[in-house]
Coordinates of C-alpha atoms and ligand atoms in Angstrom, one line a residue:
M1 CA 0.0 0.0 0.0
G2 CA 2.8 2.5 1.1
R3 CA 4.7 1.5 -1.9
A4 CA 1.8 2.1 -4.2
R5 CA 1.4 5.7 -2.8
R6 CA 5.0 6.5 -3.2
F7 CA 4.6 5.7 -6.9
Q8 CA 1.6 7.9 -7.2
W9 CA 3.4 11.2 -6.2
P10 CA 5.3 11.7 -9.4
L11 CA 2.2 10.8 -11.4
L12 CA 0.2 13.4 -9.5
L13 CA 2.8 16.1 -10.0
L14 CA 2.8 15.2 -13.7
W15 CA -0.9 15.6 -13.8
A16 CA -0.8 19.0 -12.1
A17 CA 1.9 20.2 -14.5
A18 CA -0.1 19.0 -17.5
A19 CA -3.4 20.5 -16.3
G20 CA -1.7 23.8 -15.8
P21 CA -2.8 26.6 -13.4
G22 CA -6.4 26.9 -12.7
A23 CA -7.1 23.4 -13.5
G24 CA -6.7 22.2 -9.8
Q25 CA -7.0 24.0 -6.5
E26 CA -4.6 26.9 -6.2
V27 CA -3.7 29.8 -4.0
Q28 CA -2.3 33.2 -4.9
T29 CA -1.1 36.1 -2.9
E30 CA 0.3 39.6 -3.4
N31 CA 3.1 41.4 -1.6
V32 CA 2.0 44.1 0.8
T33 CA 3.6 47.3 1.9
V34 CA 2.4 49.2 5.0
A35 CA 3.6 52.2 7.0
E36 CA 4.6 51.5 10.6
G37 CA 1.5 51.7 12.8
G38 CA -0.8 51.2 9.8
V39 CA -3.1 48.5 8.8
A40 CA -2.0 45.7 6.4
E41 CA -4.3 43.3 4.6
I42 CA -3.0 39.9 3.4
T43 CA -5.1 38.2 0.9
C44 CA -4.9 34.6 -0.2
R45 CA -6.9 34.1 -3.4
L46 CA -8.3 30.6 -3.9
H47 CA -9.0 29.0 -7.2
Q48 CA -11.4 26.1 -7.4
Y49 CA -11.5 25.6 -3.7
D50 CA -13.0 22.3 -2.7
G51 CA -13.1 22.6 1.1
S52 CA -9.4 21.7 1.9
I53 CA -7.8 23.1 4.9
V54 CA -6.3 26.6 4.5
V55 CA -3.5 27.6 6.9
I56 CA -1.9 31.0 7.2
Q57 CA 1.5 31.4 8.9
N58 CA 3.6 34.3 9.9
P59 CA 7.2 34.8 8.9
A60 CA 8.3 32.7 11.9
R61 CA 6.1 30.0 10.5
Q62 CA 3.7 30.1 13.4
T63 CA 0.1 29.3 12.3
L64 CA -2.1 32.4 12.6
F65 CA -5.3 30.8 11.3
F66 CA -6.1 27.1 10.8
N67 CA -8.9 26.8 8.3
G68 CA -10.5 30.0 9.6
T69 CA -9.8 29.4 13.3
R70 CA -7.4 31.5 15.3
A71 CA -4.3 29.6 16.3
L72 CA -1.9 32.3 17.5
K73 CA -2.9 34.6 20.2
D74 CA -2.2 38.0 18.7
E75 CA -5.3 40.2 18.6
R76 CA -3.6 42.5 16.0
F77 CA -4.4 39.8 13.4
Q78 CA -8.0 39.4 12.5
L79 CA -9.7 37.1 10.0
E80 CA -11.7 39.4 7.8
E81 CA -13.0 37.0 5.2
F82 CA -13.0 33.3 4.5
S83 CA -14.9 32.4 1.4
P84 CA -14.3 29.8 -1.3
R85 CA -12.8 32.7 -3.3
R86 CA -10.4 34.1 -0.8
V87 CA -9.1 34.3 2.8
R88 CA -8.3 37.8 4.0
I89 CA -6.5 38.7 7.2
R90 CA -6.0 42.1 8.6
L91 CA -3.0 43.2 10.7
S92 CA -3.4 46.5 12.6
D93 CA -0.7 48.5 14.2
A94 CA 2.0 47.0 11.9
R95 CA 5.4 46.9 13.4
L96 CA 8.9 46.5 11.9
E97 CA 9.1 42.9 13.4
D98 CA 6.0 41.9 11.5
E99 CA 7.9 42.2 8.3
G100 CA 8.6 39.1 6.3
G101 CA 6.8 36.3 4.2
Y102 CA 3.3 35.3 5.2
F103 CA 2.4 31.8 4.0
C104 CA -0.9 30.9 2.5
Q105 CA -1.1 27.1 2.4
L106 CA -3.7 24.9 1.0
Y107 CA -3.5 21.3 2.3
T108 CA -4.5 19.1 -0.5
E109 CA -2.8 16.0 -1.7
D110 CA -0.2 18.2 -3.3
T111 CA 0.3 21.0 -0.9
H112 CA 0.2 24.5 -2.4
H113 CA 1.7 27.5 -0.7
Q114 CA 2.4 31.1 -1.7
I115 CA 4.2 33.7 0.2
A116 CA 3.0 37.3 0.6
T117 CA 5.9 39.5 1.6
L118 CA 5.0 42.2 4.0
T119 CA 7.2 45.3 4.0
V120 CA 6.9 47.8 6.9
L121 CA 8.0 51.3 6.1
V122 CA 8.7 54.0 8.7
A123 CA 7.5 57.5 8.0
P124 CA 9.7 60.3 9.3
E125 CA 8.5 62.3 12.2
N126 CA 8.7 66.1 12.2
P127 CA 12.4 66.9 11.9
I128 CA 14.4 68.3 14.8
V129 CA 16.0 71.6 13.8
E130 CA 18.7 73.1 15.9
V131 CA 21.2 75.9 15.7
R132 CA 24.8 75.2 16.4
E133 CA 25.6 78.5 18.1
Q134 CA 24.0 81.9 18.5
A135 CA 24.0 83.9 15.2
V136 CA 25.3 87.4 15.2
E137 CA 25.0 89.8 12.3
G138 CA 27.7 89.6 9.7
G139 CA 28.5 86.0 10.8
E140 CA 27.3 82.6 9.7
V141 CA 24.5 80.5 11.0
E142 CA 24.7 76.7 11.0
L143 CA 21.4 74.8 11.3
S144 CA 21.1 71.1 11.6
C145 CA 18.0 69.0 10.8
L146 CA 17.6 65.5 12.2
V147 CA 15.2 62.7 11.4
P148 CA 16.2 59.8 13.8
R149 CA 14.0 57.1 12.3
S150 CA 12.9 56.5 8.7
R151 CA 12.6 53.7 6.3
P152 CA 13.6 54.0 3.6
A153 CA 16.1 56.8 4.5
A154 CA 14.2 60.2 4.4
I155 CA 15.2 62.8 1.9
L156 CA 15.8 66.2 3.7
R157 CA 15.5 69.5 2.1
W158 CA 16.0 73.1 3.3
Y159 CA 13.8 76.0 2.3
R160 CA 14.0 79.8 2.9
D161 CA 11.2 81.9 1.5
R162 CA 10.2 79.1 -0.8
K163 CA 13.8 79.0 -2.1
E164 CA 15.7 75.7 -1.6
L165 CA 19.0 76.0 0.3
K166 CA 21.8 73.5 -0.3
G167 CA 22.4 71.3 2.7
V168 CA 24.8 68.5 3.4
T169 CA 23.1 65.3 4.2
S170 CA 24.4 62.2 5.9
G171 CA 22.7 59.0 6.9
Q172 CA 23.3 56.1 9.3
E173 CA 21.5 52.7 9.4
N174 CA 20.4 51.5 12.8
G175 CA 19.0 48.0 12.2
K176 CA 16.1 48.4 9.9
V177 CA 15.8 52.2 10.2
W178 CA 17.8 55.1 9.1
S179 CA 18.9 58.1 11.0
V180 CA 19.3 61.0 8.6
A181 CA 20.8 64.5 9.3
S182 CA 21.4 67.5 7.1
T183 CA 23.2 70.8 7.9
V184 CA 23.0 74.1 6.2
R185 CA 25.2 77.2 6.6
F186 CA 24.7 80.7 5.4
R187 CA 25.6 84.3 6.2
V188 CA 23.2 86.4 8.2
D189 CA 22.5 90.0 8.6
R190 CA 20.2 92.0 11.0
K191 CA 17.4 91.8 8.5
D192 CA 17.5 88.0 8.7
D193 CA 16.4 88.2 12.4
G194 CA 13.0 86.6 12.6
G195 CA 13.3 85.0 9.1
I196 CA 11.9 81.4 8.7
V197 CA 13.9 78.4 7.6
T198 CA 12.1 75.2 6.9
C199 CA 13.5 71.6 7.0
E200 CA 11.4 69.1 5.1
A201 CA 11.5 65.3 5.3
Q202 CA 10.0 62.9 2.8
N203 CA 10.0 59.2 2.1
Q204 CA 7.7 56.6 0.5
A205 CA 6.0 55.9 3.9
L206 CA 4.2 59.2 3.6
P207 CA 1.4 59.7 1.2
S208 CA 2.6 61.2 -2.1
G209 CA 2.9 64.9 -2.0
H210 CA 3.1 64.9 1.8
S211 CA 6.1 65.7 3.9
K212 CA 7.0 66.5 7.5
Q213 CA 8.2 70.0 8.1
T214 CA 9.8 72.0 10.9
Q215 CA 10.1 75.7 10.8
Y216 CA 12.9 77.4 12.5
V217 CA 12.8 81.1 13.3
L218 CA 16.2 82.7 12.9
D219 CA 17.5 84.6 15.9
V220 CA 20.2 87.0 14.7
Q221 CA 21.7 89.3 17.3
Y222 CA 22.7 92.8 16.2
S223 CA 23.8 96.1 17.7
P224 CA 21.1 98.7 18.6
T225 CA 19.8 101.7 16.6
A226 CA 18.1 104.7 18.1
R227 CA 15.9 107.4 16.7
I228 CA 14.0 110.2 18.3
H229 CA 10.5 111.1 17.4
A230 CA 9.0 114.4 18.7
S231 CA 5.3 114.8 19.4
Q232 CA 5.3 118.1 17.5
A233 CA 7.6 119.9 15.1
V234 CA 7.5 123.5 16.3
V235 CA 7.8 123.9 20.1
R236 CA 6.7 127.1 21.8
E237 CA 6.8 128.3 25.4
G238 CA 4.3 126.5 27.5
D239 CA 4.0 123.5 25.3
T240 CA 4.4 119.9 26.4
L241 CA 6.8 118.0 24.3
V242 CA 7.0 114.2 24.3
L243 CA 10.2 112.7 22.8
T244 CA 10.1 109.0 22.0
C245 CA 13.3 107.1 21.5
A246 CA 12.6 104.2 19.1
V247 CA 15.3 101.6 19.6
T248 CA 16.0 98.3 17.9
G249 CA 18.5 95.7 18.7
N250 CA 18.8 92.0 19.5
P251 CA 19.0 91.5 22.4
R252 CA 16.7 94.4 22.9
P253 CA 18.4 97.2 24.9
N254 CA 16.6 97.0 28.3
Q255 CA 17.5 100.5 29.4
I256 CA 17.2 103.9 27.6
R257 CA 19.2 106.8 29.0
W258 CA 18.1 110.4 28.4
N259 CA 20.5 113.3 28.6
R260 CA 20.8 116.9 27.6
G261 CA 24.3 117.7 26.3
N262 CA 26.5 118.7 29.2
E263 CA 23.6 120.0 31.3
S264 CA 21.2 118.1 33.4
L265 CA 17.7 117.4 32.3
P266 CA 15.1 120.0 33.3
E267 CA 13.6 119.4 36.7
R268 CA 10.1 118.9 35.2
A269 CA 11.3 116.4 32.7
E270 CA 10.0 112.9 33.2
A271 CA 11.8 110.0 31.6
V272 CA 9.9 106.7 31.5
G273 CA 11.4 104.0 29.3
E274 CA 11.3 105.1 25.7
T275 CA 9.6 108.5 26.4
L276 CA 10.8 111.7 27.7
T277 CA 8.0 114.2 28.6
L278 CA 8.9 117.9 28.9
P279 CA 5.9 119.8 30.2
G280 CA 5.5 123.6 30.4
L281 CA 8.5 124.4 28.2
V282 CA 10.5 127.5 28.7
S283 CA 13.3 128.8 26.5
A284 CA 15.9 127.6 29.1
D285 CA 14.8 124.1 28.2
N286 CA 16.5 124.3 24.8
G287 CA 19.5 122.2 24.2
T288 CA 20.6 118.9 22.6
Y289 CA 18.7 116.0 24.0
T290 CA 20.1 112.5 23.6
C291 CA 18.8 109.0 24.1
E292 CA 21.2 106.2 24.4
A293 CA 20.8 102.4 24.3
S294 CA 23.2 99.6 24.2
N295 CA 23.5 95.8 24.2
K296 CA 26.5 93.5 24.1
H297 CA 27.0 94.1 20.4
G298 CA 27.1 97.9 20.4
H299 CA 25.8 101.3 21.4
A300 CA 23.5 103.8 19.8
R301 CA 22.7 107.4 20.4
A302 CA 20.2 109.7 18.9
L303 CA 20.1 113.5 19.1
Y304 CA 17.3 116.0 19.2
V305 CA 18.1 119.8 19.2
L306 CA 15.2 121.5 21.1
V307 CA 14.6 125.2 20.4
V308 CA 11.8 126.7 22.3
Y309 CA 10.1 129.7 20.6
A310 CA 8.0 132.5 21.9
P311 CA 4.3 132.0 21.6
M312 CA 2.9 132.8 18.1
T313 CA 0.7 135.7 17.4
V314 CA -2.1 135.8 14.9
R315 CA -0.2 138.2 12.7
Q316 CA 2.8 135.9 12.6
E317 CA 0.6 133.0 11.6
F318 CA -0.8 135.1 8.8
W319 CA 2.6 136.0 7.4
S320 CA 4.3 132.7 8.0
G321 CA 3.9 131.7 4.3
W322 CA 5.8 134.7 3.1
A323 CA 8.7 134.2 5.4
L324 CA 10.0 131.1 3.6
D325 CA 13.2 132.6 2.3
Q326 CA 14.3 134.0 5.6
R327 CA 13.8 130.7 7.3
F328 CA 16.8 129.0 5.7
K329 CA 19.1 132.0 6.4
Y330 CA 18.1 131.8 10.1
L331 CA 18.8 128.1 10.3
E332 CA 22.2 128.6 8.9
R333 CA 23.0 131.3 11.3
F334 CA 21.7 129.3 14.1
K335 CA 24.0 126.4 13.3
Q336 CA 27.0 128.6 13.2
D337 CA 26.2 130.6 16.2
G338 CA 23.5 129.5 18.6
K339 CA 23.7 132.7 20.6
G340 CA 22.9 135.1 17.8
F341 CA 19.7 133.3 17.3
R342 CA 17.2 134.9 19.6
S343 CA 18.2 138.5 18.6
E344 CA 17.7 137.7 14.9
V345 CA 14.2 136.4 15.7
K346 CA 13.3 139.6 17.5
E347 CA 14.5 141.7 14.6
K348 CA 12.2 140.1 12.1
R349 CA 9.2 138.7 13.9
C350 CA 7.4 137.8 10.8
A351 CA 9.9 135.0 10.2
I352 CA 9.5 133.3 13.5
S353 CA 6.6 131.1 12.7
V354 CA 8.5 129.1 10.1
L355 CA 11.4 128.4 12.3
W356 CA 11.4 124.8 13.3
G357 CA 12.8 122.7 16.0
M358 CA 15.7 120.9 14.3
K359 CA 16.2 117.2 14.7
L360 CA 19.6 115.7 14.2
G361 CA 20.5 112.1 14.0
E362 CA 23.0 110.0 15.8
E363 CA 26.7 111.0 15.8
A364 CA 29.2 108.4 14.9
D365 CA 27.3 105.2 15.7
P366 CA 26.5 102.7 13.0
G367 CA 23.0 103.0 11.6
A368 CA 22.9 106.7 12.4
V369 CA 20.2 108.7 10.7
V370 CA 20.7 112.3 10.2
E371 CA 17.3 113.8 9.6
A372 CA 16.8 117.4 8.8
Q373 CA 13.4 118.8 9.7
T374 CA 11.3 119.5 6.6
S375 CA 8.5 122.0 6.4
V376 CA 6.4 120.8 3.5
P377 CA 3.2 122.6 4.3
Y378 CA 4.9 126.0 4.5
A379 CA 6.9 125.3 1.3
I380 CA 3.6 124.4 -0.5
V381 CA 1.9 127.5 0.8
G382 CA 4.9 129.6 -0.3
G383 CA 5.0 127.8 -3.6
I384 CA 1.3 128.4 -4.4
L385 CA 1.5 132.0 -3.5
A386 CA 4.6 132.4 -5.7
L387 CA 2.8 130.7 -8.5
L388 CA -0.3 133.0 -8.1
V389 CA 1.9 136.1 -8.2
F390 CA 3.7 134.7 -11.3
L391 CA 0.3 133.9 -13.0
I392 CA -1.0 137.5 -12.3
I393 CA 2.2 138.9 -13.7
C394 CA 1.9 136.7 -16.8
V395 CA -1.7 137.8 -17.4
L396 CA -0.7 141.4 -17.0
V397 CA 2.3 141.0 -19.3
G398 CA 0.1 139.2 -21.7
M399 CA -2.5 141.9 -21.8
V400 CA 0.1 144.6 -22.3
W401 CA 1.7 142.6 -25.1
C402 CA -1.6 142.1 -26.8
S403 CA -2.2 145.8 -26.8
V404 CA 1.2 146.4 -28.3
R405 CA 0.5 143.9 -31.0
Q406 CA -2.8 145.7 -31.9
K407 CA -0.8 148.9 -32.3
G408 CA 1.7 147.1 -34.5
S409 CA -0.9 145.8 -36.9
Y410 CA -2.4 149.3 -37.2
L411 CA 1.0 150.6 -38.2
T412 CA 1.4 147.8 -40.8
H413 CA -1.9 148.7 -42.2
E414 CA -0.8 152.3 -42.6
A415 CA 2.4 151.1 -44.3
S416 CA 0.5 149.0 -46.8
G417 CA -1.3 152.1 -47.8
L418 CA 2.0 153.1 -49.4
D419 CA 1.3 150.8 -52.3
E420 CA -2.4 151.4 -52.5
Q421 CA -2.2 155.1 -52.6
G422 CA 0.7 155.2 -55.0
E423 CA 1.7 158.7 -53.8
A424 CA 4.8 158.6 -51.7
R425 CA 4.2 161.9 -50.0
E426 CA 0.8 161.0 -48.7
A427 CA 2.0 157.6 -47.5
F428 CA 4.9 159.2 -45.8
L429 CA 2.6 161.7 -44.0
N430 CA 0.3 158.8 -42.9
G431 CA 3.3 156.8 -41.9
S432 CA 4.8 159.5 -39.7
D433 CA 1.4 160.1 -38.2
G434 CA 1.4 156.4 -37.1
H435 CA 4.8 156.7 -35.6
K436 CA 3.7 159.5 -33.4
R437 CA 0.8 157.4 -32.2
K438 CA 3.2 154.6 -31.3
E439 CA 5.3 156.9 -29.2
E440 CA 2.2 158.1 -27.4
F441 CA 1.5 154.5 -26.5
F442 CA 4.8 153.7 -25.0
I443 CA 4.8 156.9 -22.9
Ligands
NAG1 C1 7.3 39.8 -3.3 O1 8.5 40.1 -2.6 C2 9.5 39.1 -2.7 C3 10.6 39.5 -1.7 O2 10.8 40.8 -1.7 C4 10.0 39.1 -4.1 O3 11.0 38.1 -4.2 C5 8.8 38.7 -5.0 O4 9.2 38.8 -6.4 C6 7.7 39.7 -4.8 N1 6.5 39.3 -5.6 C7 5.9 40.1 -6.3 C8 4.7 39.6 -7.0 O5 6.2 41.3 -6.4
NAG2 C1 -12.3 24.5 6.2 O1 -13.2 25.6 6.3 C2 -14.2 25.7 5.2 C3 -14.9 27.0 5.4 O2 -15.4 27.2 6.7 C4 -15.1 24.5 5.2 O3 -16.0 24.6 4.1 C5 -14.2 23.3 5.1 O4 -15.0 22.2 5.2 C6 -13.1 23.2 6.2 N1 -12.3 22.1 5.9 C7 -12.0 21.2 6.7 C8 -11.1 20.1 6.3 O5 -12.4 21.3 7.9
NAG3 C1 30.9 120.0 27.7 O1 31.6 120.5 28.7 C2 33.0 120.5 28.5 C3 33.7 121.1 29.7 O2 32.9 121.1 30.8 C4 33.3 121.3 27.2 O3 34.7 121.2 27.0 C5 32.6 120.7 26.1 O4 32.8 121.4 24.9 C6 31.1 120.6 26.4 N1 30.4 120.0 25.4 C7 29.3 120.4 24.8 C8 28.7 119.6 23.7 O5 28.8 121.5 25.2
NAG4 C1 21.3 125.6 21.8 C2 20.6 126.9 22.3 O1 19.8 127.4 21.7 N1 21.0 127.3 23.5 C3 20.4 128.4 24.2 C4 19.3 128.0 25.1 O2 18.8 129.1 25.8 C5 19.7 129.7 26.6 C6 19.1 130.8 27.4 O3 17.7 130.9 27.0 C7 20.8 130.3 25.7 O4 21.8 130.9 26.5 C8 21.4 129.2 24.9 O5 22.4 129.7 24.0

């Protein structure tokens, strides 16, 4: 009996080969790829199933399901379907160690099996972006981007304002996963402070078009700048002036110092942080006010020259537009000789109203801004008035010139009479008559 069976095997195999696929019972599978933590479905397709036992085994060849019955106690594997057409199992929370060949076996007289290879990929997490050392303006910044686990090795890219930066990437394999790092270096300026650099990681484990990104906000340190803004341009006795010192700098200067040249600040002055309030101004409050700020990278100073004028009268207001030319002369004299200033003002009162408080910038510090006070409204008023006067003169000149032209044509007409009348004497008399009229007109 045993002998007879042994002889039957080659015959059966021959028969199976002759019949070809599909003729007998058969099982087919497909390879499966899943992202770590995801759900994988392994399908064993049956052909001409006749009720034989179907066994599914894991890569370690442990039986997961024996003809539809759970054999291995691992709840992550579930039997989804067992029909004469297919057996489908579902693996949730796939892990790297689940990788390998899954066996679909059909126990018939000639045992069929097919292997479905499960591949587990690892998607990158959000990259870790770090700076090597504190960036200072004029220097270089070096950023590193790290993706500790990915499979296959993640591709790292750097972006700055949608422009790709060239980084240097290196990878290291730790067992089944890759650790990938990339570094990028570039020069930085103060304007780069607060700029955003992005590191992007991508591999096949992520859905196509998706990536993991980390944004890094650049922190570039730079020396301070200072600028004084005055609450009003022209300052008169009794006014309250508020000076604001606008400072920048990284780290931000934490203290602003207010001074007035060599002298002390007026008693009434109140310096709180960025502002200096000068209430009830008197002419003795004039002088060069400065605000100073510093951080570990430098020092900045801004100047404001305060000139307090006498209160304005209505008449001065009215004439201010006409005093435009005088204004520049006064400012020049003021610069040369501060003492001569007040007496000049007294001499020509009408010019006072267009004299302005002058604001100067910083002295030698970097980023200094020298800002001369402009007086656009007065310039416009003066300009318009000048234009009006010019137009009136034009009209007058035009009228006069037209009158002259009429006289001229009259003369020409008289001259043409020379030909018409034919008599030279008469024409001469008429002509001389016309000349007399012309003289009259010019007188
Ligand atoms: C399935 O994967 C295995 C191992 O990677 C490979 O040898 C085989 O050719 C694959 N089969 C198909 C149908 O891709
Ligand atoms: C295996 O399971 C299928 C479906 O439940 C059933 O039809 C068949 O009879 C089983 N085979 C054996 C040998 O128990
Ligand atoms: C400050 O005072 C010193 C002497 O006390 C003098 O030499 C210097 O010119 C003064 N500076 C200004 C800006 O007035
Ligand atoms: C810079 C300036 O104008 N200084 C004057 C401020 O006022 C005092 C007295 O009012 C004058 O002596 C300064 O010359």
